[in-house]
CSV table of C-alpha atoms and ligand atoms in Angstrom, one decimal:
chain,number,residue,atom,x,y,z
Q,1,UNK,CA,74.4,-0.2,111.3
Q,2,UNK,CA,74.6,2.1,114.4
Q,3,UNK,CA,74.3,6.0,114.3
Q,4,UNK,CA,77.2,7.4,116.3
Q,5,UNK,CA,78.2,10.7,117.4
Q,6,UNK,CA,81.9,11.3,118.1
Q,7,UNK,CA,82.9,14.4,119.9
Q,8,UNK,CA,86.5,15.4,119.4
Q,9,UNK,CA,86.3,13.8,116.0
Q,10,UNK,CA,89.1,15.6,114.3
Q,11,UNK,CA,91.6,14.6,117.2
Q,12,UNK,CA,94.2,12.1,117.0
Q,13,UNK,CA,92.2,9.3,118.5
Q,14,UNK,CA,88.9,10.6,117.1
Q,15,UNK,CA,89.9,10.6,113.6
Q,16,UNK,CA,91.2,7.0,113.7
Q,17,UNK,CA,87.9,5.8,115.2
Q,18,UNK,CA,85.8,7.9,112.7
Q,19,UNK,CA,87.6,6.0,109.8
Q,20,UNK,CA,87.2,2.8,111.5
Q,21,UNK,CA,83.4,3.2,112.1
Q,22,UNK,CA,82.7,4.4,108.5
Q,23,UNK,CA,84.8,1.3,107.1
Q,24,UNK,CA,82.5,-1.0,109.3
Q,25,UNK,CA,79.3,0.5,107.8
Q,26,UNK,CA,78.3,2.9,110.7
Q,27,UNK,CA,76.6,6.3,110.3
Q,28,UNK,CA,78.9,8.9,112.1
Q,29,UNK,CA,78.3,12.5,113.0
Q,30,UNK,CA,81.6,14.1,114.0
Q,31,UNK,CA,81.7,17.1,116.5
Q,32,UNK,CA,84.6,19.3,116.8
Q,33,UNK,CA,85.5,22.9,117.8
Q,34,UNK,CA,89.1,22.5,116.3
Q,35,UNK,CA,90.8,23.9,119.4
Q,36,UNK,CA,93.1,21.2,119.2
Q,37,UNK,CA,91.5,19.0,116.6
Q,38,UNK,CA,93.0,19.3,112.9
Q,39,UNK,CA,91.0,19.3,109.6
Q,40,UNK,CA,93.5,17.2,107.8
Q,41,UNK,CA,92.9,14.4,110.3
Q,42,UNK,CA,89.5,13.9,108.8
Q,43,UNK,CA,90.5,14.1,105.1
Q,44,UNK,CA,89.4,10.4,104.6
Q,45,UNK,CA,86.1,11.0,106.2
Q,46,UNK,CA,85.2,14.1,104.3
Q,47,UNK,CA,82.9,13.4,101.4
Q,48,UNK,CA,81.8,9.9,102.8
Q,49,UNK,CA,78.2,9.6,102.4
Q,50,UNK,CA,77.6,8.2,106.0
Q,51,UNK,CA,79.9,11.1,107.5
Q,52,UNK,CA,78.7,14.6,108.8
Q,53,UNK,CA,80.8,17.2,110.6
Q,54,UNK,CA,79.4,19.6,113.0
Q,55,UNK,CA,81.7,22.6,114.0
Q,56,UNK,CA,80.6,23.6,117.6
Q,57,UNK,CA,81.9,23.6,121.1
Q,58,UNK,CA,80.4,20.6,123.1
Q,59,UNK,CA,81.1,22.5,126.3
Q,60,UNK,CA,78.7,25.0,125.4
Q,61,UNK,CA,75.6,24.5,127.5
Q,62,UNK,CA,72.7,23.3,125.2
Q,63,UNK,CA,75.0,22.2,122.3
Q,64,UNK,CA,75.0,18.4,123.2
Q,65,UNK,CA,71.4,18.4,124.2
Q,66,UNK,CA,70.4,20.0,120.7
Q,67,UNK,CA,72.6,17.5,118.8
Q,68,UNK,CA,71.2,14.5,120.6
Q,69,UNK,CA,67.7,15.8,120.1
Q,70,UNK,CA,68.1,16.6,116.3
Q,71,UNK,CA,70.5,14.1,115.1
Q,72,UNK,CA,69.4,11.2,117.4
Q,73,UNK,CA,72.5,9.1,117.7
Q,74,UNK,CA,72.2,5.6,119.3
Q,75,UNK,CA,75.7,5.8,120.8
Q,76,UNK,CA,77.9,8.6,121.6
Q,77,UNK,CA,81.8,8.3,121.8
Q,78,UNK,CA,83.0,11.2,123.9
Q,79,UNK,CA,86.7,12.1,123.1
Q,80,UNK,CA,86.5,15.9,123.2
Q,81,UNK,CA,88.6,16.9,126.3
Q,82,UNK,CA,91.6,19.1,127.5
Q,83,UNK,CA,94.2,16.3,126.6
Q,84,UNK,CA,97.4,17.7,128.4
Q,85,UNK,CA,98.4,17.0,131.8
Q,86,UNK,CA,100.5,20.0,132.0
Q,87,UNK,CA,97.7,22.2,130.6
Q,88,UNK,CA,95.5,20.8,133.3
Q,89,UNK,CA,97.8,22.1,135.8
Q,90,UNK,CA,98.2,25.5,134.3
Q,91,UNK,CA,94.5,26.0,133.8
Q,92,UNK,CA,92.6,24.2,136.3
Q,93,UNK,CA,89.3,26.1,135.4
Q,94,UNK,CA,89.5,24.8,131.8
Q,95,UNK,CA,90.4,21.4,133.0
Q,96,UNK,CA,87.1,21.3,135.1
Q,97,UNK,CA,85.0,22.9,132.3
Q,98,UNK,CA,86.3,20.5,129.6
Q,99,UNK,CA,87.0,17.4,131.6
Q,100,UNK,CA,84.2,17.4,134.1
Q,101,UNK,CA,81.4,19.9,133.4
Q,102,UNK,CA,81.3,18.7,129.8
Q,103,UNK,CA,80.7,15.1,130.8
Q,104,UNK,CA,78.1,16.3,132.9
Q,105,UNK,CA,76.4,18.1,130.0
Q,106,UNK,CA,76.6,14.9,127.8
Q,107,UNK,CA,75.4,12.8,130.8
Q,108,UNK,CA,72.4,15.0,131.5
Q,109,UNK,CA,71.5,15.3,127.7
Q,110,UNK,CA,71.8,11.5,127.5
Q,111,UNK,CA,69.5,10.7,130.1
Q,112,UNK,CA,66.7,12.7,128.7
Q,113,UNK,CA,67.1,11.9,124.9
Q,114,UNK,CA,65.3,8.6,124.5
Q,115,UNK,CA,67.4,7.4,121.4
Q,116,UNK,CA,70.7,7.4,123.0
Q,117,UNK,CA,71.5,3.8,124.4
Q,118,UNK,CA,75.2,3.8,124.8
Q,119,UNK,CA,77.8,6.3,126.2
Q,120,UNK,CA,81.6,5.6,125.8
Q,121,UNK,CA,83.9,7.8,127.6
Q,122,UNK,CA,87.7,8.4,127.0
Q,123,UNK,CA,89.1,8.0,130.5
Q,124,UNK,CA,93.0,7.5,131.1
Q,125,UNK,CA,95.6,5.6,132.9
Q,126,UNK,CA,96.3,8.6,134.6
Q,127,UNK,CA,93.4,7.9,137.2
Q,128,UNK,CA,95.8,5.3,138.7
Q,129,UNK,CA,98.5,8.1,139.4
Q,130,UNK,CA,101.5,6.3,141.0
Q,131,UNK,CA,99.4,3.1,142.2
Q,132,UNK,CA,102.3,0.7,143.2
Q,133,UNK,CA,100.3,-2.6,142.3
Q,134,UNK,CA,101.2,-3.6,138.9
Q,135,UNK,CA,99.6,-4.5,136.5
Q,136,UNK,CA,96.9,-2.1,137.0
Q,137,UNK,CA,93.4,-3.2,137.5
Q,138,UNK,CA,90.3,-1.3,137.2
Q,139,UNK,CA,89.5,-2.0,140.7
Q,140,UNK,CA,92.7,-0.5,142.0
Q,141,UNK,CA,92.2,2.6,144.1
Q,142,UNK,CA,92.5,5.7,141.9
Q,143,UNK,CA,95.0,8.1,143.2
Q,144,UNK,CA,95.4,10.5,140.4
Q,145,UNK,CA,98.4,12.9,140.6
Q,146,UNK,CA,97.3,15.7,138.3
Q,147,UNK,CA,94.0,17.8,137.9
Q,148,UNK,CA,93.7,15.8,134.5
Q,149,UNK,CA,93.6,12.3,136.2
Q,150,UNK,CA,91.2,13.6,138.8
Q,151,UNK,CA,88.6,15.2,136.4
Q,152,UNK,CA,88.8,11.8,134.4
Q,153,UNK,CA,87.9,9.8,137.5
Q,154,UNK,CA,85.1,12.3,138.4
Q,155,UNK,CA,83.9,11.9,134.7
Q,156,UNK,CA,83.6,8.1,135.1
Q,157,UNK,CA,81.5,8.6,138.2
Q,158,UNK,CA,79.2,11.0,136.4
Q,159,UNK,CA,78.7,8.1,133.7
Q,160,UNK,CA,77.8,5.7,136.5
Q,161,UNK,CA,75.3,7.9,137.9
Q,162,UNK,CA,73.7,8.6,134.4
Q,163,UNK,CA,73.1,4.8,134.0
Q,164,UNK,CA,71.3,4.6,137.5
Q,165,UNK,CA,69.2,7.4,136.4
Q,166,UNK,CA,68.4,6.0,133.1
Q,167,UNK,CA,68.5,2.1,132.9
Q,168,UNK,CA,67.9,2.1,129.2
Q,169,UNK,CA,71.4,3.6,128.9
Q,170,UNK,CA,74.5,1.8,129.3
Q,171,UNK,CA,78.3,3.1,129.5
Q,172,UNK,CA,81.7,2.3,129.4
Q,173,UNK,CA,84.7,4.4,130.4
Q,174,UNK,CA,87.8,3.4,128.7
Q,175,UNK,CA,91.1,4.0,130.4
Q,176,UNK,CA,93.5,4.5,127.6
Q,177,UNK,CA,97.3,3.8,128.3
Q,178,UNK,CA,100.0,5.2,126.2
Q,179,UNK,CA,98.6,5.7,122.9
Q,180,UNK,CA,100.8,6.1,119.9
Q,181,UNK,CA,100.6,6.3,116.1
Q,182,UNK,CA,100.0,8.4,113.0
Q,183,UNK,CA,98.4,12.0,113.5
Q,184,UNK,CA,99.5,12.3,117.2
Q,185,UNK,CA,101.0,15.9,117.0
Q,186,UNK,CA,104.5,15.8,118.0
Q,187,UNK,CA,104.7,19.9,118.3
Q,188,UNK,CA,104.1,19.9,122.0
Q,189,UNK,CA,107.1,18.9,124.2
Q,190,UNK,CA,104.4,16.8,126.2
Q,191,UNK,CA,103.2,14.8,123.2
Q,192,UNK,CA,103.6,11.2,123.6
Q,193,UNK,CA,107.3,9.8,123.8
Q,194,UNK,CA,107.0,7.8,120.6
Q,195,UNK,CA,105.7,10.8,118.4
Q,196,UNK,CA,108.7,12.8,119.8
Q,197,UNK,CA,111.2,10.3,119.2
Q,198,UNK,CA,109.8,9.6,115.5
Q,199,UNK,CA,110.0,13.3,114.9
Q,200,UNK,CA,113.5,13.7,116.1
Q,201,UNK,CA,114.6,10.8,114.0
Q,202,UNK,CA,112.9,12.1,111.0
Q,203,UNK,CA,114.8,15.5,111.4
Q,204,UNK,CA,118.1,13.8,112.0
Q,205,UNK,CA,118.2,14.9,115.8
Q,206,UNK,CA,119.1,12.7,118.6
Q,207,UNK,CA,115.9,11.6,120.7
Q,208,UNK,CA,116.2,12.7,124.4
Q,209,UNK,CA,115.7,10.1,127.2
Q,210,UNK,CA,114.6,11.9,130.4
Q,211,UNK,CA,116.2,9.9,133.1
Q,212,UNK,CA,118.0,6.6,132.8
Q,213,UNK,CA,115.5,5.0,130.1
Q,214,UNK,CA,114.6,2.3,132.5
Q,215,UNK,CA,110.9,3.4,133.0
Q,216,UNK,CA,108.4,1.4,131.3
Q,217,UNK,CA,105.1,2.1,129.7
Q,218,UNK,CA,102.3,0.1,128.3
Q,219,UNK,CA,102.2,1.5,124.6
Q,220,UNK,CA,99.3,0.9,122.6
Q,221,UNK,CA,98.7,1.5,118.7
Q,222,UNK,CA,96.0,3.9,117.9
Q,223,UNK,CA,94.5,1.5,115.6
Q,224,UNK,CA,93.9,-0.7,118.4
Q,225,UNK,CA,92.4,1.9,120.7
Q,226,UNK,CA,90.0,2.7,117.6
Q,227,UNK,CA,88.9,-0.9,117.7
Q,228,UNK,CA,88.3,-1.0,121.4
Q,229,UNK,CA,86.0,2.2,120.8
Q,230,UNK,CA,84.2,0.4,118.0
Q,231,UNK,CA,83.5,-2.6,120.4
Q,232,UNK,CA,82.6,-0.5,123.1
Q,233,UNK,CA,80.1,1.4,121.1
Q,234,UNK,CA,78.6,-1.6,119.5
Q,235,UNK,CA,78.7,-4.9,121.8
Q,236,UNK,CA,75.4,-5.6,123.4
Q,237,UNK,CA,76.2,-4.8,127.4
Q,238,UNK,CA,74.0,-3.5,130.2
Q,239,UNK,CA,75.2,-1.3,133.1
Q,240,UNK,CA,78.3,0.8,133.5
Q,241,UNK,CA,81.8,-0.6,133.2
Q,242,UNK,CA,85.3,0.6,133.6
Q,243,UNK,CA,87.9,-1.0,131.3
Q,244,UNK,CA,91.6,-0.6,130.6
Q,245,UNK,CA,92.5,-0.3,127.0
Q,246,UNK,CA,96.1,-1.4,127.1
Q,247,UNK,CA,98.3,-4.3,125.9
Q,248,UNK,CA,99.6,-5.9,129.1
Q,249,UNK,CA,103.1,-5.7,127.8
Q,250,UNK,CA,105.9,-3.2,129.5
Q,251,UNK,CA,108.3,-1.7,127.5
Q,252,UNK,CA,111.2,0.4,128.6
Q,253,UNK,CA,112.6,3.5,126.9
Q,254,UNK,CA,115.7,1.9,126.1
Q,255,UNK,CA,113.7,-1.2,124.6
Q,256,UNK,CA,111.8,1.4,122.7
Q,257,UNK,CA,114.7,3.0,121.0
Q,258,UNK,CA,116.2,-0.4,120.3
Q,259,UNK,CA,112.9,-1.4,118.6
Q,260,UNK,CA,113.0,1.9,116.6
Q,261,UNK,CA,116.6,1.2,115.5
Q,262,UNK,CA,115.4,-2.2,114.3
Q,263,UNK,CA,112.7,-0.5,112.2
Q,264,UNK,CA,115.2,2.0,110.8
Q,265,UNK,CA,117.8,-0.7,110.3
Q,266,UNK,CA,120.4,1.4,112.3
Q,267,UNK,CA,121.1,1.7,116.1
Q,268,UNK,CA,119.7,5.0,117.5
Q,269,UNK,CA,122.0,7.0,119.8
Q,270,UNK,CA,119.8,8.9,122.4
Q,271,UNK,CA,120.6,12.1,124.0
Q,272,UNK,CA,120.5,12.3,127.8
Q,273,UNK,CA,118.1,14.7,129.7
Q,274,UNK,CA,117.2,15.2,133.1
Q,275,UNK,CA,114.3,12.9,134.6
Q,276,UNK,CA,111.0,14.8,134.6
Q,277,UNK,CA,109.7,16.0,138.0
Q,278,UNK,CA,106.8,13.6,139.0
Q,279,UNK,CA,107.5,10.9,136.2
Q,280,UNK,CA,105.9,7.7,137.0
Q,281,UNK,CA,108.5,4.9,136.9
Q,282,UNK,CA,106.4,1.9,135.8
Q,283,UNK,CA,102.9,2.0,134.1
Q,284,UNK,CA,101.3,-1.3,133.0
Q,285,UNK,CA,97.7,-2.3,132.4
Q,286,UNK,CA,96.0,-5.6,133.1
Q,287,UNK,CA,93.9,-6.0,129.7
Q,288,UNK,CA,91.6,-8.9,131.0
Q,289,UNK,CA,88.5,-7.0,131.6
Q,290,UNK,CA,88.3,-5.6,128.1
Q,291,UNK,CA,89.1,-9.1,126.7
Q,292,UNK,CA,86.2,-10.7,128.6
Q,293,UNK,CA,83.7,-8.0,128.2
Q,294,UNK,CA,84.4,-6.8,124.6
Q,295,UNK,CA,86.4,-9.5,123.3
Q,296,UNK,CA,89.3,-6.8,122.8
Q,297,UNK,CA,92.7,-7.7,122.7
Q,298,UNK,CA,95.4,-5.5,121.5
Q,299,UNK,CA,97.0,-6.8,118.3
Q,300,UNK,CA,99.6,-4.5,116.7
Q,301,UNK,CA,102.9,-5.6,117.8
Q,302,UNK,CA,105.2,-2.5,118.7
Q,303,UNK,CA,108.0,-3.1,116.3
Q,304,UNK,CA,105.8,-3.3,113.2
Q,305,UNK,CA,103.8,-0.2,114.6
Q,306,UNK,CA,107.0,1.8,114.9
Q,307,UNK,CA,108.2,0.7,111.5
Q,308,UNK,CA,104.8,2.0,110.0
Q,309,UNK,CA,105.1,5.3,112.0
Q,310,UNK,CA,108.7,6.0,110.7
Q,311,UNK,CA,107.9,5.2,107.3
Q,312,UNK,CA,105.1,7.6,107.1
J,401,UD2,C1,101.1,9.7,129.9
J,401,UD2,C2,100.1,10.6,129.3
J,401,UD2,C3,99.6,11.7,130.2
J,401,UD2,C4,99.0,11.2,131.4
J,401,UD2,C5,100.0,10.2,132.1
J,401,UD2,C6,99.4,9.6,133.2
J,401,UD2,C7,100.8,10.7,126.8
J,401,UD2,C8,101.5,11.5,125.7
J,401,UD2,N1,100.8,11.3,128.1
J,401,UD2,O1,102.2,10.4,130.2
J,401,UD2,O2,98.6,12.4,129.4
J,401,UD2,O3,97.9,10.5,131.1
J,401,UD2,O4,100.5,9.1,131.2
J,401,UD2,O5,100.3,8.7,133.9
J,401,UD2,O6,100.1,9.6,126.7
J,401,UD2,N2,110.2,10.8,127.8
J,401,UD2,C9,111.5,10.9,127.4
J,401,UD2,N3,111.9,11.8,126.3
J,401,UD2,C10,110.8,12.6,125.6
J,401,UD2,C11,109.5,12.5,126.1
J,401,UD2,C12,109.1,11.6,127.2
J,401,UD2,O7,112.3,10.3,127.7
J,401,UD2,O8,111.0,13.2,124.7
J,401,UD2,C13,109.8,10.0,129.0
J,401,UD2,C14,109.0,10.4,129.9
J,401,UD2,O9,109.8,11.1,131.0
J,401,UD2,C15,108.3,9.3,130.4
J,401,UD2,C16,108.0,8.4,129.4
J,401,UD2,O10,108.9,9.0,128.2
J,401,UD2,O11,109.1,8.5,131.5
J,401,UD2,C17,106.7,8.6,128.6
J,401,UD2,O12,106.4,9.7,128.5
J,401,UD2,P1,104.9,10.4,127.9
J,401,UD2,O13,104.9,11.8,128.1
J,401,UD2,O14,104.8,9.8,126.4
J,401,UD2,O15,103.8,9.5,128.7
J,401,UD2,P2,103.5,9.7,130.3
J,401,UD2,O16,103.3,8.0,130.6
J,401,UD2,O17,104.7,10.2,131.2
């Protein structure tokens, strides 16, 4: 059993990871300020004897240092962040505070808290920007296109420096690709395309394809991401590592709609919308490093993942 702190525990990825960590016998402290996290996401965790929730803002100086000193976790999964690319453009100061400075506060606190052995950071495929060399490998030069991607890249460097400063600490930055699954909030127009399509189908509307639908993404189920987080928190490793969390399979939006139609048992007719400005045409990760370092391989196939999502 490992004692684990999860920041952003009430979020989409956070809550699925908390559920898995508890099921695997770990002791979990969740931290959330509920800016975007939702209480109902933690419904299964509340009342669990190995779960505790702290309602606080991890970006407030002193908060993380206090929790690491008092709660004494052995590993920290840092998911608390500003998660929206458009918001990072509209509010660059908030992006800097939540996606760079907060990582700095965590790294500083972890370097001085003797009990912390492992940091795991939620990074993103956004660090690659429009890198044309596919599949994307971790060593590809990061050329982020948004303040969000740039901040995630900066946070990776912060983690690397923390490990140099405290050799007893190891750290992993996980570059999540396009994550989908239950609890992803479809209310924002910039939510993941799968949750937007699923919400449209549930409400009897035609899903809107921006552009010709030939663009591809590497869609990964949130259950797989939770498993990657679990392995990153608990596998024996030293040093600092950057890993893609992806499937290595490219799926176009047209294929996605066809798979949704298959799951529903009826063809889906999309509505057409103009291509998004700055949209990336293809994004595909190479999953080899996560497989060799963590033994992680994404398991869920898209059609059954979609069927589950559309049923819920
Ligand atoms: C993902 C991330 C984003 C950032 C970016 C970096 C999500 C939700 N977003 O953006 O945060 O990390 O990668 O590369 O994971 N689309 C439609 N109809 C819709 C919604 C979207 O056609 O109703 C298209 C959209 O134009 C794009 C594709 O679907 O071509 C995927 O869109 P997305 O917003 O789910 O994800 P992405 O890869 O643009």
